[in-house]
mmCIF file of C-alpha atoms and ligand atoms in Angstrom:
data_model
loop_
_atom_site.group_PDB
_atom_site.id
_atom_site.type_symbol
_atom_site.label_atom_id
_atom_site.label_comp_id
_atom_site.label_asym_id
_atom_site.label_seq_id
_atom_site.Cartn_x
_atom_site.Cartn_y
_atom_site.Cartn_z
ATOM 1 C CA MET A 1 27.404 55.940 -24.210
ATOM 2 C CA THR A 2 30.047 58.136 -22.942
ATOM 3 C CA HIS A 3 31.716 57.388 -19.933
ATOM 4 C CA VAL A 4 32.778 60.185 -17.194
ATOM 5 C CA ALA A 5 34.925 59.449 -14.346
ATOM 6 C CA VAL A 6 34.654 62.274 -11.473
ATOM 7 C CA VAL A 7 37.131 62.489 -8.850
ATOM 8 C CA GLY A 8 35.585 63.614 -5.574
ATOM 9 C CA ALA A 9 31.382 63.390 -4.423
ATOM 10 C CA GLY A 10 31.171 66.846 -3.068
ATOM 11 C CA VAL A 11 28.493 68.893 -4.558
ATOM 12 C CA ALA A 12 30.497 69.872 -7.555
ATOM 13 C CA GLY A 13 31.201 66.361 -8.403
ATOM 14 C CA LEU A 14 27.691 65.482 -7.803
ATOM 15 C CA GLY A 15 26.448 68.102 -9.905
ATOM 16 C CA VAL A 16 28.343 66.731 -13.194
ATOM 17 C CA ALA A 17 26.517 63.422 -12.353
ATOM 18 C CA TYR A 18 23.303 64.983 -12.184
ATOM 19 C CA ALA A 19 23.624 67.234 -15.222
ATOM 20 C CA LEU A 20 24.510 63.958 -17.168
ATOM 21 C CA ARG A 21 21.661 61.531 -15.768
ATOM 22 C CA ASP A 22 20.302 59.459 -18.293
ATOM 23 C CA GLU A 23 22.908 60.687 -20.999
ATOM 24 C CA ALA A 24 26.240 59.310 -19.883
ATOM 25 C CA SER A 25 27.630 56.617 -17.590
ATOM 26 C CA VAL A 26 29.042 58.201 -14.781
ATOM 27 C CA THR A 27 31.649 56.958 -12.081
ATOM 28 C CA LEU A 28 32.183 58.851 -8.777
ATOM 29 C CA PHE A 29 35.301 58.328 -7.021
ATOM 30 C CA GLU A 30 35.282 59.498 -3.219
ATOM 31 C CA LYS A 31 38.123 59.176 -0.739
ATOM 32 C CA SER A 32 35.790 59.293 2.310
ATOM 33 C CA GLY A 33 32.757 57.016 3.468
ATOM 34 C CA ARG A 34 30.048 59.361 2.337
ATOM 35 C CA VAL A 35 28.944 61.963 -0.112
ATOM 36 C CA GLY A 36 28.675 65.658 0.235
ATOM 37 C CA GLY A 37 32.248 66.670 0.774
ATOM 38 C CA ARG A 38 32.158 70.018 2.902
ATOM 39 C CA ALA A 39 28.000 69.924 2.895
ATOM 40 C CA ALA A 40 28.563 67.609 5.751
ATOM 41 C CA THR A 41 26.345 66.496 8.651
ATOM 42 C CA ARG A 42 26.993 64.333 11.994
ATOM 43 C CA GLU A 43 24.664 62.726 14.227
ATOM 44 C CA ARG A 44 24.904 62.033 17.777
ATOM 45 C CA THR A 45 22.593 60.975 20.715
ATOM 46 C CA ASP A 46 19.217 62.642 19.104
ATOM 47 C CA CYS A 47 21.206 65.340 17.759
ATOM 48 C CA VAL A 48 21.899 66.342 14.181
ATOM 49 C CA TYR A 49 24.218 69.184 13.011
ATOM 50 C CA ASP A 50 26.208 70.406 10.015
ATOM 51 C CA THR A 51 29.832 70.849 10.644
ATOM 52 C CA GLY A 52 30.781 72.118 7.313
ATOM 53 C CA ALA A 53 28.424 74.622 5.323
ATOM 54 C CA ASN A 54 25.473 75.447 7.713
ATOM 55 C CA TYR A 55 22.999 76.255 4.962
ATOM 56 C CA VAL A 56 22.331 76.806 1.303
ATOM 57 C CA LYS A 57 21.245 80.191 0.001
ATOM 58 C CA SER A 58 20.965 80.252 -3.754
ATOM 59 C CA ASP A 59 20.905 83.398 -5.967
ATOM 60 C CA ASP A 60 21.157 80.920 -8.755
ATOM 61 C CA ASP A 61 17.822 79.942 -10.366
ATOM 62 C CA ARG A 62 18.832 76.902 -11.884
ATOM 63 C CA VAL A 63 20.477 75.725 -8.565
ATOM 64 C CA SER A 64 17.238 76.616 -6.775
ATOM 65 C CA ARG A 65 15.229 74.725 -8.885
ATOM 66 C CA VAL A 66 17.459 71.576 -8.706
ATOM 67 C CA ILE A 67 16.977 71.931 -4.887
ATOM 68 C CA ARG A 68 13.516 72.097 -4.993
ATOM 69 C CA GLU A 69 13.303 69.098 -7.207
ATOM 70 C CA LEU A 70 15.172 67.506 -4.189
ATOM 71 C CA SER A 71 12.779 69.132 -1.783
ATOM 72 C CA ASN A 72 11.507 66.231 0.390
ATOM 73 C CA GLY A 73 12.740 67.188 3.865
ATOM 74 C CA LEU A 74 14.140 70.417 3.101
ATOM 75 C CA VAL A 75 13.921 73.101 5.625
ATOM 76 C CA ASP A 76 14.363 76.938 5.926
ATOM 77 C CA VAL A 77 16.028 78.423 8.809
ATOM 78 C CA GLU A 78 13.991 81.339 9.569
ATOM 79 C CA LYS A 79 15.804 82.989 12.131
ATOM 80 C CA PRO A 80 18.130 86.034 11.019
ATOM 81 C CA VAL A 81 21.826 86.080 11.112
ATOM 82 C CA TRP A 82 23.094 89.167 13.002
ATOM 83 C CA THR A 83 26.664 90.459 13.393
ATOM 84 C CA PHE A 84 29.400 90.919 15.812
ATOM 85 C CA ASP A 85 32.778 92.998 16.242
ATOM 86 C CA ALA A 86 36.140 92.619 18.022
ATOM 87 C CA ASP A 87 34.426 94.382 21.247
ATOM 88 C CA GLU A 88 31.571 91.920 21.063
ATOM 89 C CA ASN A 89 28.948 94.168 20.527
ATOM 90 C CA ILE A 90 26.238 92.152 18.763
ATOM 91 C CA SER A 91 23.786 94.236 16.320
ATOM 92 C CA GLU A 92 20.936 93.189 14.175
ATOM 93 C CA GLY A 93 21.092 93.084 10.366
ATOM 94 C CA ARG A 94 22.741 91.522 7.730
ATOM 95 C CA ASP A 95 20.051 89.054 6.791
ATOM 96 C CA GLU A 96 18.507 89.436 3.511
ATOM 97 C CA ASN A 97 15.056 87.608 2.853
ATOM 98 C CA ALA A 98 16.195 84.500 1.059
ATOM 99 C CA ALA A 99 15.760 80.972 2.313
ATOM 100 C CA LYS A 100 18.442 79.727 4.427
ATOM 101 C CA TRP A 101 18.062 76.043 3.364
ATOM 102 C CA THR A 102 19.298 72.783 4.775
ATOM 103 C CA TYR A 103 17.393 69.279 5.436
ATOM 104 C CA ARG A 104 15.383 67.961 8.639
ATOM 105 C CA SER A 105 18.400 65.287 8.376
ATOM 106 C CA GLY A 106 21.039 67.853 7.541
ATOM 107 C CA ILE A 107 22.618 69.154 5.021
ATOM 108 C CA GLY A 108 24.723 66.153 4.099
ATOM 109 C CA THR A 109 21.150 64.856 2.605
ATOM 110 C CA LEU A 110 21.375 67.210 -0.164
ATOM 111 C CA GLY A 111 24.817 65.108 -1.327
ATOM 112 C CA GLU A 112 22.648 61.752 -0.931
ATOM 113 C CA LYS A 113 19.700 63.028 -2.966
ATOM 114 C CA LEU A 114 21.859 64.240 -6.059
ATOM 115 C CA LEU A 115 23.646 60.914 -6.090
ATOM 116 C CA ASP A 116 20.170 58.972 -6.114
ATOM 117 C CA ALA A 117 18.576 61.282 -8.667
ATOM 118 C CA SER A 118 21.831 61.254 -10.905
ATOM 119 C CA GLY A 119 21.910 57.270 -11.012
ATOM 120 C CA ALA A 120 25.615 57.328 -11.016
ATOM 121 C CA THR A 121 27.771 54.820 -9.855
ATOM 122 C CA ILE A 122 29.832 55.541 -6.823
ATOM 123 C CA ARG A 123 32.872 53.988 -5.279
ATOM 124 C CA THR A 124 33.627 55.678 -1.849
ATOM 125 C CA ASP A 125 36.389 54.954 0.567
ATOM 126 C CA THR A 126 38.538 55.249 -2.826
ATOM 127 C CA ARG A 127 41.375 57.944 -2.836
ATOM 128 C CA VAL A 128 42.296 58.439 -6.340
ATOM 129 C CA VAL A 129 46.185 58.885 -6.003
ATOM 130 C CA GLY A 130 47.300 58.894 -10.014
ATOM 131 C CA ILE A 131 45.372 59.905 -13.377
ATOM 132 C CA ARG A 132 46.835 58.584 -16.804
ATOM 133 C CA LYS A 133 45.782 59.314 -20.255
ATOM 134 C CA ASP A 134 46.301 56.665 -23.012
ATOM 135 C CA ASP A 135 43.331 55.704 -25.238
ATOM 136 C CA GLY A 136 41.135 57.538 -22.735
ATOM 137 C CA TRP A 137 41.576 58.301 -19.084
ATOM 138 C CA TYR A 138 42.540 56.077 -16.151
ATOM 139 C CA VAL A 139 42.441 56.587 -12.484
ATOM 140 C CA GLU A 140 44.228 54.832 -9.883
ATOM 141 C CA ASP A 141 43.579 54.375 -6.186
ATOM 142 C CA GLY A 142 45.710 54.073 -3.077
ATOM 143 C CA ASP A 143 45.546 50.186 -3.459
ATOM 144 C CA GLY A 144 47.092 50.284 -6.850
ATOM 145 C CA ASN A 145 43.625 49.406 -8.381
ATOM 146 C CA GLU A 146 43.097 51.143 -12.047
ATOM 147 C CA TYR A 147 39.721 52.068 -13.444
ATOM 148 C CA GLY A 148 38.836 52.855 -17.139
ATOM 149 C CA SER A 149 39.173 53.748 -19.948
ATOM 150 C CA CYS A 150 37.026 57.044 -19.480
ATOM 151 C CA ASP A 151 36.082 59.319 -22.306
ATOM 152 C CA GLU A 152 36.031 62.382 -19.808
ATOM 153 C CA LEU A 153 37.840 62.899 -16.608
ATOM 154 C CA VAL A 154 36.677 65.888 -14.403
ATOM 155 C CA LEU A 155 38.478 66.533 -11.081
ATOM 156 C CA THR A 156 36.713 68.034 -8.260
ATOM 157 C CA PRO A 157 38.795 68.173 -4.766
ATOM 158 C CA PRO A 158 39.980 71.471 -3.488
ATOM 159 C CA ALA A 159 42.715 72.998 -5.608
ATOM 160 C CA PRO A 160 45.311 72.027 -3.439
ATOM 161 C CA LEU A 161 44.502 68.234 -3.773
ATOM 162 C CA THR A 162 43.574 68.407 -7.522
ATOM 163 C CA ALA A 163 47.244 70.177 -7.698
ATOM 164 C CA SER A 164 48.761 67.095 -6.309
ATOM 165 C CA LEU A 165 46.876 64.834 -8.410
ATOM 166 C CA LEU A 166 48.205 67.078 -11.547
ATOM 167 C CA GLU A 167 51.450 66.428 -10.197
ATOM 168 C CA PHE A 168 51.468 62.378 -10.909
ATOM 169 C CA ALA A 169 49.502 62.802 -14.060
ATOM 170 C CA GLU A 170 50.906 60.962 -16.798
ATOM 171 C CA TRP A 171 49.585 62.468 -20.217
ATOM 172 C CA ASP A 172 51.667 63.452 -23.121
ATOM 173 C CA ASP A 173 51.259 67.224 -23.091
ATOM 174 C CA ASP A 174 53.886 67.893 -20.191
ATOM 175 C CA GLU A 175 53.700 71.745 -20.736
ATOM 176 C CA THR A 176 49.605 71.986 -19.981
ATOM 177 C CA ALA A 177 50.176 69.927 -17.401
ATOM 178 C CA ARG A 178 53.128 71.637 -15.832
ATOM 179 C CA GLU A 179 51.195 75.111 -16.219
ATOM 180 C CA LEU A 180 47.757 73.757 -14.747
ATOM 181 C CA ARG A 181 49.849 72.141 -11.908
ATOM 182 C CA ARG A 182 51.441 75.709 -11.028
ATOM 183 C CA HIS A 183 48.213 77.836 -11.454
ATOM 184 C CA VAL A 184 46.168 75.230 -9.650
ATOM 185 C CA GLY A 185 48.409 75.040 -6.978
ATOM 186 C CA HIS A 186 48.288 78.723 -6.425
ATOM 187 C CA VAL A 187 44.749 79.214 -5.385
ATOM 188 C CA PRO A 188 44.890 80.247 -1.661
ATOM 189 C CA TYR A 189 42.580 78.544 0.910
ATOM 190 C CA ARG A 190 41.371 79.631 4.494
ATOM 191 C CA THR A 191 41.426 77.034 7.122
ATOM 192 C CA ILE A 192 38.572 76.570 9.954
ATOM 193 C CA LEU A 193 38.200 74.586 12.729
ATOM 194 C CA SER A 194 34.330 73.795 13.458
ATOM 195 C CA VAL A 195 33.681 73.183 16.917
ATOM 196 C CA ALA A 196 29.886 71.692 17.941
ATOM 197 C CA LEU A 197 29.153 72.520 21.905
ATOM 198 C CA HIS A 198 26.186 70.578 23.320
ATOM 199 C CA TYR A 199 24.202 71.904 26.318
ATOM 200 C CA PRO A 200 21.380 69.945 28.244
ATOM 201 C CA PHE A 201 19.541 73.237 28.255
ATOM 202 C CA GLU A 202 17.650 75.479 25.756
ATOM 203 C CA ILE A 203 19.536 78.926 24.855
ATOM 204 C CA ASP A 204 17.052 81.416 23.639
ATOM 205 C CA ARG A 205 18.184 84.173 21.473
ATOM 206 C CA SER A 206 16.225 86.451 18.664
ATOM 207 C CA TYR A 207 18.797 85.369 16.075
ATOM 208 C CA TYR A 208 19.894 81.952 14.403
ATOM 209 C CA ALA A 209 23.537 82.958 14.175
ATOM 210 C CA LEU A 210 26.153 85.578 14.752
ATOM 211 C CA VAL A 211 29.152 86.571 12.136
ATOM 212 C CA ASN A 212 32.088 88.489 12.766
ATOM 213 C CA THR A 213 32.038 91.584 10.647
ATOM 214 C CA ASP A 214 35.498 93.193 11.322
ATOM 215 C CA LYS A 215 37.327 89.808 11.314
ATOM 216 C CA GLU A 216 39.037 90.976 14.429
ATOM 217 C CA HIS A 217 37.587 88.310 16.761
ATOM 218 C CA GLU A 218 38.617 84.753 17.079
ATOM 219 C CA ILE A 219 35.350 83.228 16.681
ATOM 220 C CA GLY A 220 34.111 83.831 12.988
ATOM 221 C CA TRP A 221 30.555 82.416 13.058
ATOM 222 C CA LEU A 222 28.304 81.069 15.751
ATOM 223 C CA ALA A 223 24.958 79.334 15.204
ATOM 224 C CA ARG A 224 22.463 77.609 17.122
ATOM 225 C CA GLU A 225 21.491 74.317 15.514
ATOM 226 C CA SER A 226 18.182 74.142 17.589
ATOM 227 C CA CYS A 227 16.991 76.909 15.030
ATOM 228 C CA LYS A 228 16.944 74.016 12.233
ATOM 229 C CA PRO A 229 13.587 71.972 12.342
ATOM 230 C CA GLY A 230 14.296 68.562 13.469
ATOM 231 C CA HIS A 231 17.992 68.836 14.555
ATOM 232 C CA ILE A 232 18.053 69.227 18.261
ATOM 233 C CA PRO A 233 15.757 67.614 20.918
ATOM 234 C CA ASP A 234 13.510 70.399 22.958
ATOM 235 C CA GLY A 235 15.361 71.081 26.439
ATOM 236 C CA GLU A 236 18.918 70.866 24.722
ATOM 237 C CA SER A 237 21.227 72.951 22.587
ATOM 238 C CA LEU A 238 24.100 72.571 19.919
ATOM 239 C CA LEU A 239 26.279 75.562 19.046
ATOM 240 C CA ILE A 240 28.276 75.355 15.819
ATOM 241 C CA VAL A 241 31.618 77.771 16.445
ATOM 242 C CA GLN A 242 33.717 78.056 13.585
ATOM 243 C CA MET A 243 37.112 79.591 14.732
ATOM 244 C CA ALA A 244 38.305 82.447 12.621
ATOM 245 C CA PRO A 245 40.963 81.125 10.014
ATOM 246 C CA ASN A 246 44.122 82.889 11.601
ATOM 247 C CA TRP A 247 43.200 80.896 15.065
ATOM 248 C CA SER A 248 42.323 78.040 13.164
ATOM 249 C CA ALA A 249 45.765 77.670 11.235
ATOM 250 C CA GLU A 250 47.540 78.404 14.379
ATOM 251 C CA HIS A 251 45.555 75.911 16.501
ATOM 252 C CA TYR A 252 45.220 72.960 13.630
ATOM 253 C CA ASP A 253 47.011 70.438 15.631
ATOM 254 C CA ARG A 254 46.291 71.064 19.148
ATOM 255 C CA GLU A 255 44.092 68.369 20.985
ATOM 256 C CA ASP A 256 40.368 68.493 20.821
ATOM 257 C CA SER A 257 40.079 68.983 24.735
ATOM 258 C CA GLU A 258 41.950 72.371 24.246
ATOM 259 C CA ILE A 259 40.406 73.489 20.943
ATOM 260 C CA VAL A 260 36.945 73.005 22.623
ATOM 261 C CA ALA A 261 38.002 74.824 25.900
ATOM 262 C CA ALA A 262 39.275 77.756 24.216
ATOM 263 C CA ALA A 263 36.289 78.089 22.196
ATOM 264 C CA ALA A 264 33.593 77.576 24.773
ATOM 265 C CA ASP A 265 35.379 80.202 26.853
ATOM 266 C CA ARG A 266 35.016 82.814 23.923
ATOM 267 C CA VAL A 267 31.381 81.714 23.338
ATOM 268 C CA ALA A 268 30.696 82.417 27.155
ATOM 269 C CA ASP A 269 32.088 85.864 26.766
ATOM 270 C CA LEU A 270 30.484 86.663 23.527
ATOM 271 C CA LEU A 271 27.114 85.680 24.621
ATOM 272 C CA SER A 272 27.355 86.854 28.308
ATOM 273 C CA ASP A 273 26.738 83.482 29.813
ATOM 274 C CA HIS A 274 29.187 81.668 31.586
ATOM 275 C CA SER A 275 27.197 78.504 31.808
ATOM 276 C CA LEU A 276 28.241 77.949 28.261
ATOM 277 C CA SER A 277 32.028 77.438 28.922
ATOM 278 C CA ALA A 278 31.308 73.842 30.002
ATOM 279 C CA PRO A 279 29.484 71.931 27.719
ATOM 280 C CA ASN A 280 28.225 68.379 28.193
ATOM 281 C CA TRP A 281 29.837 67.007 25.145
ATOM 282 C CA PHE A 282 31.385 68.265 22.039
ATOM 283 C CA ASP A 283 32.847 67.408 18.706
ATOM 284 C CA VAL A 284 35.550 69.168 16.523
ATOM 285 C CA VAL A 285 35.919 69.343 12.656
ATOM 286 C CA ARG A 286 39.230 70.230 11.214
ATOM 287 C CA TRP A 287 38.957 71.728 7.583
ATOM 288 C CA ARG A 288 42.482 72.448 6.321
ATOM 289 C CA ASP A 289 41.358 73.642 2.977
ATOM 290 C CA ALA A 290 37.795 75.085 3.986
ATOM 291 C CA LEU A 291 37.337 78.227 1.758
ATOM 292 C CA PRO A 292 38.748 79.203 -1.489
ATOM 293 C CA ASP A 293 39.966 83.041 -0.998
ATOM 294 C CA SER A 294 39.655 83.404 -4.863
ATOM 295 C CA GLY A 295 39.334 81.274 -8.070
ATOM 296 C CA ALA A 296 41.530 79.802 -10.782
ATOM 297 C CA ASP A 297 41.828 81.466 -14.169
ATOM 298 C CA PRO A 298 38.970 79.931 -16.333
ATOM 299 C CA GLY A 299 41.337 80.506 -19.325
ATOM 300 C CA VAL A 300 44.283 78.259 -18.139
ATOM 301 C CA LEU A 301 41.552 75.487 -16.803
ATOM 302 C CA ARG A 302 40.211 75.711 -20.368
ATOM 303 C CA ARG A 303 43.377 74.564 -21.840
ATOM 304 C CA ALA A 304 42.866 70.987 -20.489
ATOM 305 C CA GLU A 305 39.200 70.366 -22.185
ATOM 306 C CA ASP A 306 41.184 69.499 -25.433
ATOM 307 C CA GLU A 307 42.665 66.685 -23.518
ATOM 308 C CA ASN A 308 38.750 65.847 -22.193
ATOM 309 C CA LEU A 309 40.237 66.910 -18.689
ATOM 310 C CA ARG A 310 37.742 69.224 -16.861
ATOM 311 C CA PHE A 311 37.620 70.834 -13.228
ATOM 312 C CA ALA A 312 34.745 71.709 -10.904
ATOM 313 C CA GLY A 313 34.099 72.974 -7.484
ATOM 314 C CA ASP A 314 33.884 76.023 -5.488
ATOM 315 C CA TRP A 315 37.528 77.101 -6.341
ATOM 316 C CA VAL A 316 36.585 76.883 -10.441
ATOM 317 C CA SER A 317 33.515 79.471 -9.631
ATOM 318 C CA GLY A 318 35.769 81.359 -7.354
ATOM 319 C CA ASP A 319 33.398 81.383 -4.440
ATOM 320 C CA GLY A 320 33.301 79.101 -1.256
ATOM 321 C CA ARG A 321 29.503 78.430 -1.437
ATOM 322 C CA VAL A 322 27.645 75.462 -1.859
ATOM 323 C CA HIS A 323 25.504 76.742 -4.677
ATOM 324 C CA ARG A 324 28.306 78.067 -6.734
ATOM 325 C CA ALA A 325 29.878 74.673 -6.423
ATOM 326 C CA LEU A 326 26.922 72.534 -7.392
ATOM 327 C CA GLY A 327 26.304 75.323 -10.143
ATOM 328 C CA ASN A 328 29.688 74.757 -11.482
ATOM 329 C CA GLY A 329 29.239 71.183 -11.603
ATOM 330 C CA LEU A 330 26.015 71.472 -13.427
ATOM 331 C CA ASP A 331 28.032 73.624 -15.817
ATOM 332 C CA VAL A 332 30.636 71.312 -16.449
ATOM 333 C CA GLY A 333 27.995 68.180 -16.815
ATOM 334 C CA GLU A 334 26.133 70.194 -19.362
ATOM 335 C CA ARG A 335 29.057 70.883 -21.465
ATOM 336 C CA ILE A 336 30.239 67.578 -21.687
ATOM 337 C CA SER A 337 26.484 66.602 -22.459
ATOM 338 C CA LYS A 338 26.471 69.200 -25.513
ATOM 339 C CA LEU A 339 29.937 67.760 -27.077
ATOM 340 C CA ARG A 340 29.030 64.319 -26.461
ATOM 341 C CA THR A 341 25.641 63.812 -26.904
HETATM 342 C C1 FAD B 401 33.644 75.146 7.961
HETATM 343 C C2 FAD B 401 32.657 75.701 6.514
HETATM 344 C C3 FAD B 401 31.560 76.259 6.558
HETATM 345 C C4 FAD B 401 30.816 76.727 5.318
HETATM 346 N N1 FAD B 401 29.597 77.349 5.474
HETATM 347 C C5 FAD B 401 29.049 77.491 4.065
HETATM 348 C C6 FAD B 401 27.609 77.925 4.353
HETATM 349 O O1 FAD B 401 27.004 78.327 5.234
HETATM 350 N N2 FAD B 401 27.024 78.144 2.969
HETATM 351 C C7 FAD B 401 27.688 78.014 1.878
HETATM 352 O O2 FAD B 401 26.936 77.939 1.002
HETATM 353 N N3 FAD B 401 29.070 77.315 1.816
HETATM 354 C C8 FAD B 401 29.704 77.132 2.832
HETATM 355 N N4 FAD B 401 30.726 76.513 2.857
HETATM 356 C C9 FAD B 401 31.439 76.038 1.767
HETATM 357 C C10 FAD B 401 30.828 74.881 0.838
HETATM 358 O O3 FAD B 401 30.740 74.039 1.997
HETATM 359 C C11 FAD B 401 31.677 74.570 -0.281
HETATM 360 O O4 FAD B 401 31.754 75.907 -1.098
HETATM 361 C C12 FAD B 401 31.137 73.515 -1.112
HETATM 362 O O5 FAD B 401 30.759 72.149 -0.224
HETATM 363 C C13 FAD B 401 32.256 72.848 -1.988
HETATM 364 O O6 FAD B 401 31.677 71.714 -2.979
HETATM 365 P P1 FAD B 401 32.996 71.144 -3.565
HETATM 366 O O7 FAD B 401 32.194 69.841 -4.370
HETATM 367 O O8 FAD B 401 33.432 72.088 -4.672
HETATM 368 O O9 FAD B 401 33.871 70.741 -2.927
HETATM 369 P P2 FAD B 401 34.058 69.572 -1.578
HETATM 370 O O10 FAD B 401 32.715 69.581 -0.900
HETATM 371 O O11 FAD B 401 35.320 69.604 -0.945
HETATM 372 O O12 FAD B 401 34.298 67.979 -2.393
HETATM 373 C C14 FAD B 401 35.609 67.364 -2.892
HETATM 374 C C15 FAD B 401 35.044 66.147 -2.672
HETATM 375 O O13 FAD B 401 36.528 65.489 -3.106
HETATM 376 C C16 FAD B 401 36.765 64.509 -2.116
HETATM 377 N N5 FAD B 401 38.449 63.999 -2.327
HETATM 378 C C17 FAD B 401 39.309 65.037 -2.347
HETATM 379 N N6 FAD B 401 40.558 64.260 -2.584
HETATM 380 C C18 FAD B 401 40.207 63.241 -3.102
HETATM 381 C C19 FAD B 401 40.863 62.375 -4.121
HETATM 382 N N7 FAD B 401 42.336 62.266 -3.944
HETATM 383 N N8 FAD B 401 40.036 60.962 -4.580
HETATM 384 C C20 FAD B 401 38.862 60.903 -4.173
HETATM 385 N N9 FAD B 401 37.999 61.892 -3.583
HETATM 386 C C21 FAD B 401 38.781 63.286 -3.194
HETATM 387 C C22 FAD B 401 36.773 64.992 -0.665
HETATM 388 O O14 FAD B 401 36.607 63.903 0.200
HETATM 389 C C23 FAD B 401 35.395 65.774 -0.928
HETATM 390 O O15 FAD B 401 34.040 64.867 -0.796
HETATM 391 C C24 FAD B 401 31.534 76.136 3.962
HETATM 392 C C25 FAD B 401 32.722 75.388 4.432
HETATM 393 C C26 FAD B 401 33.128 75.125 5.360
HETATM 394 C C27 FAD B 401 34.445 74.069 5.329
#
């Protein structure tokens, strides 16, 4: 049986494993303690909230089919997304009719379901720090353990992290390695601070979320988690506030309390409700490499395929969206399957 090592268990890595279920022996190496990557959920008291991707909206039939196969607990966020501008004028519109999916237990459930359905082996809390090619591919973790040999290696961390893995790669073809490193290291990313603000009262509005369309506001996105079935108990509210990329980069290293105070003040102004400047609890998630601004050149990445080295992720598909990352992972898995089985 073909042995495939996948670095990173976000939806792209899990998509590779899902496409190869029953056809290859797949091991996923994940630096954190959970799967799903930026499709991430946290829980506190009785609240469930999505701290990275807020929902999946798929225009790719194959991805929609996979999600429907994993539909137990899937919910649609029915209320629309409205817009606002730098002057805090709120307007209807922008929302198309497509479903906005998450799970009752949060979008992180998508990763767990993909893993279960794939039957792959997962090593969580395992940060890969080196890759080496000999009779096959080997990966090394931070404690000096080496795993291998694998017939195929797929790298799925965000491009800057993949570039640093390539930096320490050991394999014969130095020129390809250098070119890949240079190219992958140049994919630009936006940084986002995601802030959860909890209130012991309901906030009733006609929309689920607001998006800043002129990119001139310090808030980029504001969403009411209570619009997601099963997420927030009655009588409470939780707002997810994604600060704009420039603001997020500038305030990235500030204390949580400072970030929250600024975010809550902006929210109170935007929604014209000054009780919102004092949440009764909060949470801050820092996404340094939140969203790729463009994709890598597929032609350059393809040069590594002769070495049985492949790449998957939103930065490979060129669009920072869950369904694009998952679709790209499925593509890579299907390509390996075609070549190897
Ligand atoms: C704040 C925010 C809001 C978003 N909103 C939406 C949205 O509403 N809708 C939408 O469709 N998309 C949204 N996105 C984008 C979406 O989350 C991503 O495009 C998608 O989840 C990317 O999946 P991926 O598998 O390519 O990468 P990731 O999810 O980043 O997965 C990569 C994995 O690799 C692991 N890893 C990294 N380095 C190593 C290493 N050295 N060793 C082992 N493991 C490693 C990471 O821990 C991670 O689990 C949002 C993203 C953010 C951050």
